Amino acid sequence: MNLHSVVIVLTYFAVAECNTVSDISRTHCPNTKASINAIRKRRHLTFPAGSNAVITISLAKTFMTHIPSGWYMTTDLNVMYPLPDPEFTLAHSRRKLHHRQKKDLWENLQNAIDLHNYNGRACVLRSICEAKMLLAPPGKSLIHDLLRAVFTSSLFEKEFQEEIGDSYPELFDPKVCDIFHDCPISLIQIALAFNKPKNKLV
């Protein structure tokens, strides 16, 4: 048998083996007996345990004096929010957990604002009401979508009523947004102000 015949025979067996492996891989994983279509799972974004996102608000005010000049008084407000770790991802399918996380965030914001002698509860309620009026339609802006996810109240969901109904019963009043809230700052407008494009200097 010459070299040309050997190459043809080897090529034939190689093609036959590739076709067999291709047929098997379409339906089964080599290391399991289950179908790949049956074991395909959703993919979720997870972070290392202990990771947190921090929302920082800084307020600066100049000293009303001539001397010294250029001095500022600053106040910083930091709110930490835990990012989803592997344990959170496993429980991601539970809708009730989403409302619980939202309630925790609202309470953290409320407590942080209370520390600065403002009505934190009123500021949270004001933000929830402003989210219905000031935000762009879904899909137009990532910042708007994030604010909507944080400050949207799903009043008609049973899980939302069970988790947040006792903490924020005002939300179930149809006229809650028509009532003046004792909050001089707008968290929504502050967040949107950072999203505006800066004017370029000519």
mmCIF file of N, CA and C in Angstrom, residues 10-111:
data_model
loop_
_atom_site.group_PDB
_atom_site.id
_atom_site.type_symbol
_atom_site.label_atom_id
_atom_site.label_comp_id
_atom_site.label_asym_id
_atom_site.label_seq_id
_atom_site.Cartn_x
_atom_site.Cartn_y
_atom_site.Cartn_z
ATOM 1 N N LEU A 10 -6.808 7.018 6.325
ATOM 2 C CA LEU A 10 -6.800 7.777 7.580
ATOM 3 C C LEU A 10 -7.787 8.939 7.543
ATOM 4 N N THR A 11 -7.867 9.598 6.402
ATOM 5 C CA THR A 11 -8.825 10.706 6.263
ATOM 6 C C THR A 11 -10.252 10.209 6.396
ATOM 7 N N TYR A 12 -10.536 9.047 5.836
ATOM 8 C CA TYR A 12 -11.885 8.475 5.910
ATOM 9 C C TYR A 12 -12.283 8.202 7.363
ATOM 10 N N PHE A 13 -11.381 7.557 8.120
ATOM 11 C CA PHE A 13 -11.692 7.248 9.517
ATOM 12 C C PHE A 13 -11.803 8.525 10.367
ATOM 13 N N ALA A 14 -10.981 9.527 10.063
ATOM 14 C CA ALA A 14 -11.043 10.784 10.817
ATOM 15 C C ALA A 14 -12.376 11.484 10.602
ATOM 16 N N VAL A 15 -12.845 11.518 9.349
ATOM 17 C CA VAL A 15 -14.133 12.155 9.051
ATOM 18 C C VAL A 15 -15.275 11.387 9.700
ATOM 19 N N ALA A 16 -15.217 10.055 9.666
ATOM 20 C CA ALA A 16 -16.271 9.240 10.275
ATOM 21 C C ALA A 16 -16.327 9.457 11.783
ATOM 22 N N GLU A 17 -15.160 9.556 12.430
ATOM 23 C CA GLU A 17 -15.134 9.770 13.877
ATOM 24 C C GLU A 17 -15.665 11.159 14.230
ATOM 25 N N CYS A 18 -15.327 12.169 13.431
ATOM 26 C CA CYS A 18 -15.816 13.526 13.703
ATOM 27 C C CYS A 18 -17.329 13.593 13.585
ATOM 28 N N ASN A 19 -17.882 12.910 12.586
ATOM 29 C CA ASN A 19 -19.335 12.901 12.425
ATOM 30 C C ASN A 19 -20.019 12.227 13.607
ATOM 31 N N THR A 20 -19.407 11.136 14.111
ATOM 32 C CA THR A 20 -19.991 10.435 15.258
ATOM 33 C C THR A 20 -19.973 11.308 16.507
ATOM 34 N N VAL A 21 -18.837 11.971 16.765
ATOM 35 C CA VAL A 21 -18.727 12.856 17.930
ATOM 36 C C VAL A 21 -19.681 14.025 17.805
ATOM 37 N N SER A 22 -19.832 14.553 16.573
ATOM 38 C CA SER A 22 -20.740 15.682 16.370
ATOM 39 C C SER A 22 -22.174 15.295 16.660
ATOM 40 N N ASP A 23 -22.585 14.085 16.230
ATOM 41 C CA ASP A 23 -23.953 13.631 16.485
ATOM 42 C C ASP A 23 -24.199 13.452 17.975
ATOM 43 N N ILE A 24 -23.206 12.946 18.702
ATOM 44 C CA ILE A 24 -23.374 12.726 20.136
ATOM 45 C C ILE A 24 -23.441 14.050 20.886
ATOM 46 N N SER A 25 -22.584 15.012 20.482
ATOM 47 C CA SER A 25 -22.513 16.278 21.216
ATOM 48 C C SER A 25 -23.760 17.120 21.043
ATOM 49 N N ARG A 26 -24.543 16.834 20.005
ATOM 50 C CA ARG A 26 -25.768 17.605 19.835
ATOM 51 C C ARG A 26 -26.791 17.275 20.899
ATOM 52 N N THR A 27 -26.744 16.080 21.443
ATOM 53 C CA THR A 27 -27.787 15.650 22.376
ATOM 54 C C THR A 27 -27.269 15.296 23.753
ATOM 55 N N HIS A 28 -25.986 14.953 23.873
ATOM 56 C CA HIS A 28 -25.467 14.514 25.163
ATOM 57 C C HIS A 28 -24.121 15.172 25.447
ATOM 58 N N CYS A 29 -23.884 15.371 26.710
ATOM 59 C CA CYS A 29 -22.577 15.832 27.168
ATOM 60 C C CYS A 29 -21.691 14.600 27.345
ATOM 61 N N PRO A 30 -20.401 14.647 26.948
ATOM 62 C CA PRO A 30 -19.559 13.444 27.032
ATOM 63 C C PRO A 30 -19.459 12.867 28.437
ATOM 64 N N ASN A 31 -19.580 13.719 29.470
ATOM 65 C CA ASN A 31 -19.395 13.238 30.839
ATOM 66 C C ASN A 31 -20.697 12.895 31.544
ATOM 67 N N THR A 32 -21.812 13.099 30.914
ATOM 68 C CA THR A 32 -23.102 12.808 31.534
ATOM 69 C C THR A 32 -23.977 12.048 30.559
ATOM 70 N N LYS A 33 -25.022 11.454 31.113
ATOM 71 C CA LYS A 33 -25.980 10.731 30.294
ATOM 72 C C LYS A 33 -27.226 11.556 30.000
ATOM 73 N N ALA A 34 -27.299 12.759 30.568
ATOM 74 C CA ALA A 34 -28.476 13.604 30.375
ATOM 75 C C ALA A 34 -28.319 14.442 29.120
ATOM 76 N N SER A 35 -29.431 14.874 28.582
ATOM 77 C CA SER A 35 -29.419 15.719 27.403
ATOM 78 C C SER A 35 -28.944 17.117 27.765
ATOM 79 N N ILE A 36 -28.180 17.736 26.868
ATOM 80 C CA ILE A 36 -27.692 19.089 27.121
ATOM 81 C C ILE A 36 -28.849 20.062 27.215
ATOM 82 N N ASN A 37 -29.864 19.873 26.388
ATOM 83 C CA ASN A 37 -31.015 20.770 26.419
ATOM 84 C C ASN A 37 -31.734 20.717 27.761
ATOM 85 N N ALA A 38 -31.676 19.559 28.427
ATOM 86 C CA ALA A 38 -32.388 19.418 29.696
ATOM 87 C C ALA A 38 -31.628 20.044 30.860
ATOM 88 N N ILE A 39 -30.292 20.161 30.748
ATOM 89 C CA ILE A 39 -29.503 20.669 31.873
ATOM 90 C C ILE A 39 -29.057 22.110 31.667
ATOM 91 N N ARG A 40 -29.446 22.737 30.568
ATOM 92 C CA ARG A 40 -29.066 24.131 30.334
ATOM 93 C C ARG A 40 -29.758 25.028 31.353
ATOM 94 N N LYS A 41 -29.016 25.900 32.014
ATOM 95 C CA LYS A 41 -29.561 26.753 33.055
ATOM 96 C C LYS A 41 -29.379 28.219 32.688
ATOM 97 N N ARG A 42 -30.110 29.054 33.396
ATOM 98 C CA ARG A 42 -29.948 30.492 33.219
ATOM 99 C C ARG A 42 -28.582 30.938 33.738
ATOM 100 N N ARG A 43 -28.103 31.995 33.141
ATOM 101 C CA ARG A 43 -26.828 32.560 33.574
ATOM 102 C C ARG A 43 -27.099 33.839 34.353
ATOM 103 N N HIS A 44 -26.419 33.995 35.485
ATOM 104 C CA HIS A 44 -26.608 35.152 36.340
ATOM 105 C C HIS A 44 -25.255 35.786 36.636
ATOM 106 N N LEU A 45 -25.278 37.084 36.840
ATOM 107 C CA LEU A 45 -24.074 37.806 37.231
ATOM 108 C C LEU A 45 -23.916 37.726 38.744
ATOM 109 N N THR A 46 -22.788 37.205 39.205
ATOM 110 C CA THR A 46 -22.533 37.081 40.640
ATOM 111 C C THR A 46 -21.221 37.774 40.981
ATOM 112 N N PHE A 47 -21.082 38.168 42.227
ATOM 113 C CA PHE A 47 -19.892 38.849 42.719
ATOM 114 C C PHE A 47 -19.325 38.062 43.893
ATOM 115 N N PRO A 48 -18.051 38.274 44.221
ATOM 116 C CA PRO A 48 -17.481 37.586 45.397
ATOM 117 C C PRO A 48 -18.237 37.945 46.664
ATOM 118 N N ALA A 49 -18.250 37.028 47.606
ATOM 119 C CA ALA A 49 -18.966 37.254 48.863
ATOM 120 C C ALA A 49 -18.412 38.485 49.572
ATOM 121 N N GLY A 50 -19.306 39.320 50.056
ATOM 122 C CA GLY A 50 -18.906 40.537 50.752
ATOM 123 C C GLY A 50 -18.794 41.763 49.874
ATOM 124 N N SER A 51 -19.074 41.639 48.555
ATOM 125 C CA SER A 51 -18.996 42.796 47.663
ATOM 126 C C SER A 51 -20.174 43.730 47.909
ATOM 127 N N ASN A 52 -19.918 45.023 47.806
ATOM 128 C CA ASN A 52 -20.947 46.030 48.043
ATOM 129 C C ASN A 52 -20.839 47.132 47.003
ATOM 130 N N ALA A 53 -21.977 47.699 46.656
ATOM 131 C CA ALA A 53 -22.030 48.918 45.851
ATOM 132 C C ALA A 53 -22.316 50.079 46.791
ATOM 133 N N VAL A 54 -21.638 51.186 46.570
ATOM 134 C CA VAL A 54 -21.756 52.335 47.466
ATOM 135 C C VAL A 54 -22.299 53.522 46.683
ATOM 136 N N ILE A 55 -23.378 54.112 47.185
ATOM 137 C CA ILE A 55 -23.929 55.344 46.636
ATOM 138 C C ILE A 55 -23.440 56.492 47.510
ATOM 139 N N THR A 56 -22.724 57.432 46.907
ATOM 140 C CA THR A 56 -22.148 58.550 47.647
ATOM 141 C C THR A 56 -22.740 59.861 47.151
ATOM 142 N N ILE A 57 -23.236 60.653 48.080
ATOM 143 C CA ILE A 57 -23.754 61.987 47.778
ATOM 144 C C ILE A 57 -22.927 62.987 48.579
ATOM 145 N N SER A 58 -22.328 63.957 47.901
ATOM 146 C CA SER A 58 -21.504 64.964 48.555
ATOM 147 C C SER A 58 -22.134 66.340 48.361
ATOM 148 N N LEU A 59 -22.279 67.057 49.448
ATOM 149 C CA LEU A 59 -22.809 68.416 49.423
ATOM 150 C C LEU A 59 -21.716 69.360 49.898
ATOM 151 N N ALA A 60 -21.457 70.421 49.130
ATOM 152 C CA ALA A 60 -20.414 71.386 49.465
ATOM 153 C C ALA A 60 -21.020 72.779 49.571
ATOM 154 N N LYS A 61 -20.579 73.519 50.573
ATOM 155 C CA LYS A 61 -21.057 74.887 50.785
ATOM 156 C C LYS A 61 -19.881 75.752 51.213
ATOM 157 N N THR A 62 -19.775 76.919 50.609
ATOM 158 C CA THR A 62 -18.668 77.817 50.932
ATOM 159 C C THR A 62 -18.921 78.536 52.254
ATOM 160 N N PHE A 63 -17.828 78.864 52.946
ATOM 161 C CA PHE A 63 -17.935 79.687 54.153
ATOM 162 C C PHE A 63 -18.259 81.125 53.747
ATOM 163 N N MET A 64 -19.264 81.697 54.384
ATOM 164 C CA MET A 64 -19.693 83.056 54.048
ATOM 165 C C MET A 64 -18.802 84.078 54.753
ATOM 166 N N THR A 65 -17.528 84.036 54.466
ATOM 167 C CA THR A 65 -16.573 84.987 55.040
ATOM 168 C C THR A 65 -15.630 85.466 53.946
ATOM 169 N N HIS A 66 -15.055 86.632 54.146
ATOM 170 C CA HIS A 66 -14.091 87.159 53.182
ATOM 171 C C HIS A 66 -12.711 86.546 53.393
ATOM 172 N N ILE A 67 -12.364 86.340 54.659
ATOM 173 C CA ILE A 67 -11.059 85.759 54.971
ATOM 174 C C ILE A 67 -11.282 84.627 55.977
ATOM 175 N N PRO A 68 -10.810 83.431 55.753
ATOM 176 C CA PRO A 68 -10.112 82.984 54.542
ATOM 177 C C PRO A 68 -11.091 82.738 53.399
ATOM 178 N N SER A 69 -10.619 82.849 52.196
ATOM 179 C CA SER A 69 -11.463 82.654 51.022
ATOM 180 C C SER A 69 -11.198 81.282 50.413
ATOM 181 N N GLY A 70 -12.208 80.769 49.737
ATOM 182 C CA GLY A 70 -12.049 79.480 49.065
ATOM 183 C C GLY A 70 -12.175 78.278 49.967
ATOM 184 N N TRP A 71 -12.730 78.453 51.168
ATOM 185 C CA TRP A 71 -12.931 77.334 52.082
ATOM 186 C C TRP A 71 -14.341 76.794 51.913
ATOM 187 N N TYR A 72 -14.458 75.464 51.992
ATOM 188 C CA TYR A 72 -15.746 74.807 51.805
ATOM 189 C C TYR A 72 -16.043 73.895 52.990
ATOM 190 N N MET A 73 -17.313 73.729 53.252
ATOM 191 C CA MET A 73 -17.770 72.736 54.222
ATOM 192 C C MET A 73 -18.495 71.640 53.439
ATOM 193 N N THR A 74 -18.063 70.419 53.589
ATOM 194 C CA THR A 74 -18.630 69.316 52.824
ATOM 195 C C THR A 74 -19.309 68.316 53.751
ATOM 196 N N THR A 75 -20.369 67.728 53.223
ATOM 197 C CA THR A 75 -21.094 66.671 53.924
ATOM 198 C C THR A 75 -21.243 65.491 52.976
ATOM 199 N N ASP A 76 -20.797 64.329 53.387
ATOM 200 C CA ASP A 76 -20.863 63.122 52.561
ATOM 201 C C ASP A 76 -21.897 62.162 53.124
ATOM 202 N N LEU A 77 -22.630 61.548 52.205
ATOM 203 C CA LEU A 77 -23.637 60.554 52.571
ATOM 204 C C LEU A 77 -23.352 59.283 51.788
ATOM 205 N N ASN A 78 -23.021 58.200 52.480
ATOM 206 C CA ASN A 78 -22.708 56.919 51.850
ATOM 207 C C ASN A 78 -23.758 55.884 52.232
ATOM 208 N N VAL A 79 -24.279 55.203 51.222
ATOM 209 C CA VAL A 79 -25.231 54.119 51.438
ATOM 210 C C VAL A 79 -24.662 52.869 50.775
ATOM 211 N N MET A 80 -24.440 51.827 51.565
ATOM 212 C CA MET A 80 -23.885 50.579 51.043
ATOM 213 C C MET A 80 -25.014 49.609 50.719
ATOM 214 N N TYR A 81 -24.883 48.967 49.554
ATOM 215 C CA TYR A 81 -25.885 47.995 49.132
ATOM 216 C C TYR A 81 -25.167 46.714 48.727
ATOM 217 N N PRO A 82 -25.474 45.586 49.348
ATOM 218 C CA PRO A 82 -24.760 44.342 49.036
ATOM 219 C C PRO A 82 -25.072 43.853 47.629
ATOM 220 N N LEU A 83 -24.023 43.423 46.928
ATOM 221 C CA LEU A 83 -24.174 42.873 45.583
ATOM 222 C C LEU A 83 -24.472 41.378 45.667
ATOM 223 N N PRO A 84 -25.120 40.823 44.652
ATOM 224 C CA PRO A 84 -25.529 39.408 44.719
ATOM 225 C C PRO A 84 -24.338 38.461 44.724
ATOM 226 N N ASP A 85 -24.264 37.622 45.739
ATOM 227 C CA ASP A 85 -23.237 36.593 45.821
ATOM 228 C C ASP A 85 -23.837 35.264 45.356
ATOM 229 N N PRO A 86 -23.049 34.183 45.318
ATOM 230 C CA PRO A 86 -23.605 32.901 44.847
ATOM 231 C C PRO A 86 -24.841 32.444 45.601
ATOM 232 N N GLU A 87 -24.913 32.687 46.916
ATOM 233 C CA GLU A 87 -26.096 32.273 47.667
ATOM 234 C C GLU A 87 -27.326 33.064 47.235
ATOM 235 N N PHE A 88 -27.126 34.340 46.955
ATOM 236 C CA PHE A 88 -28.248 35.155 46.482
ATOM 237 C C PHE A 88 -28.718 34.683 45.111
ATOM 238 N N THR A 89 -27.772 34.291 44.247
ATOM 239 C CA THR A 89 -28.139 33.848 42.905
ATOM 240 C C THR A 89 -28.991 32.591 42.954
ATOM 241 N N LEU A 90 -28.701 31.694 43.891
ATOM 242 C CA LEU A 90 -29.495 30.472 44.003
ATOM 243 C C LEU A 90 -30.938 30.780 44.368
ATOM 244 N N ALA A 91 -31.150 31.847 45.117
ATOM 245 C CA ALA A 91 -32.508 32.228 45.529
ATOM 246 C C ALA A 91 -33.101 33.302 44.630
ATOM 247 N N HIS A 92 -32.473 33.535 43.467
ATOM 248 C CA HIS A 92 -32.881 34.644 42.603
ATOM 249 C C HIS A 92 -34.290 34.477 42.064
ATOM 250 N N SER A 93 -34.736 33.249 41.947
ATOM 251 C CA SER A 93 -36.053 33.011 41.352
ATOM 252 C C SER A 93 -37.196 33.385 42.282
ATOM 253 N N ARG A 94 -36.909 33.618 43.545
ATOM 254 C CA ARG A 94 -37.973 33.951 44.489
ATOM 255 C C ARG A 94 -38.309 35.430 44.388
ATOM 256 N N ARG A 95 -39.509 35.714 43.905
ATOM 257 C CA ARG A 95 -39.924 37.098 43.705
ATOM 258 C C ARG A 95 -40.001 37.860 45.021
ATOM 259 N N LYS A 96 -40.354 37.172 46.076
ATOM 260 C CA LYS A 96 -40.511 37.823 47.372
ATOM 261 C C LYS A 96 -39.191 38.399 47.864
ATOM 262 N N LEU A 97 -38.083 37.738 47.519
ATOM 263 C CA LEU A 97 -36.777 38.211 47.944
ATOM 264 C C LEU A 97 -36.447 39.555 47.311
ATOM 265 N N HIS A 98 -36.903 39.787 46.066
ATOM 266 C CA HIS A 98 -36.640 41.062 45.401
ATOM 267 C C HIS A 98 -37.272 42.206 46.172
ATOM 268 N N HIS A 99 -38.501 42.037 46.604
ATOM 269 C CA HIS A 99 -39.182 43.084 47.358
ATOM 270 C C HIS A 99 -38.515 43.302 48.713
ATOM 271 N N ARG A 100 -37.997 42.249 49.307
ATOM 272 C CA ARG A 100 -37.326 42.385 50.597
ATOM 273 C C ARG A 100 -36.045 43.201 50.455
ATOM 274 N N GLN A 101 -35.297 42.946 49.384
ATOM 275 C CA GLN A 101 -34.091 43.722 49.132
ATOM 276 C C GLN A 101 -34.432 45.186 48.878
ATOM 277 N N LYS A 102 -35.518 45.439 48.167
ATOM 278 C CA LYS A 102 -35.933 46.818 47.902
ATOM 279 C C LYS A 102 -36.334 47.512 49.203
ATOM 280 N N LYS A 103 -37.031 46.812 50.058
ATOM 281 C CA LYS A 103 -37.422 47.397 51.342
ATOM 282 C C LYS A 103 -36.192 47.720 52.185
ATOM 283 N N ASP A 104 -35.194 46.830 52.173
ATOM 284 C CA ASP A 104 -33.967 47.087 52.923
ATOM 285 C C ASP A 104 -33.253 48.331 52.401
ATOM 286 N N LEU A 105 -33.233 48.498 51.083
ATOM 287 C CA LEU A 105 -32.589 49.674 50.504
ATOM 288 C C LEU A 105 -33.332 50.943 50.896
ATOM 289 N N TRP A 106 -34.654 50.917 50.832
ATOM 290 C CA TRP A 106 -35.443 52.091 51.240
ATOM 291 C C TRP A 106 -35.185 52.436 52.705
ATOM 292 N N GLU A 107 -35.134 51.428 53.559
ATOM 293 C CA GLU A 107 -34.903 51.687 54.981
ATOM 294 C C GLU A 107 -33.493 52.210 55.235
ATOM 295 N N ASN A 108 -32.507 51.715 54.478
ATOM 296 C CA ASN A 108 -31.147 52.231 54.627
ATOM 297 C C ASN A 108 -31.067 53.694 54.200
ATOM 298 N N LEU A 109 -31.718 54.027 53.090
ATOM 299 C CA LEU A 109 -31.764 55.422 52.656
ATOM 300 C C LEU A 109 -32.466 56.292 53.692
ATOM 301 N N GLN A 110 -33.565 55.790 54.217
ATOM 302 C CA GLN A 110 -34.320 56.545 55.216
ATOM 303 C C GLN A 110 -33.470 56.814 56.454
ATOM 304 N N ASN A 111 -32.775 55.799 56.941
ATOM 305 C CA ASN A 111 -31.944 55.975 58.137
ATOM 306 C C ASN A 111 -30.771 56.921 57.875
#
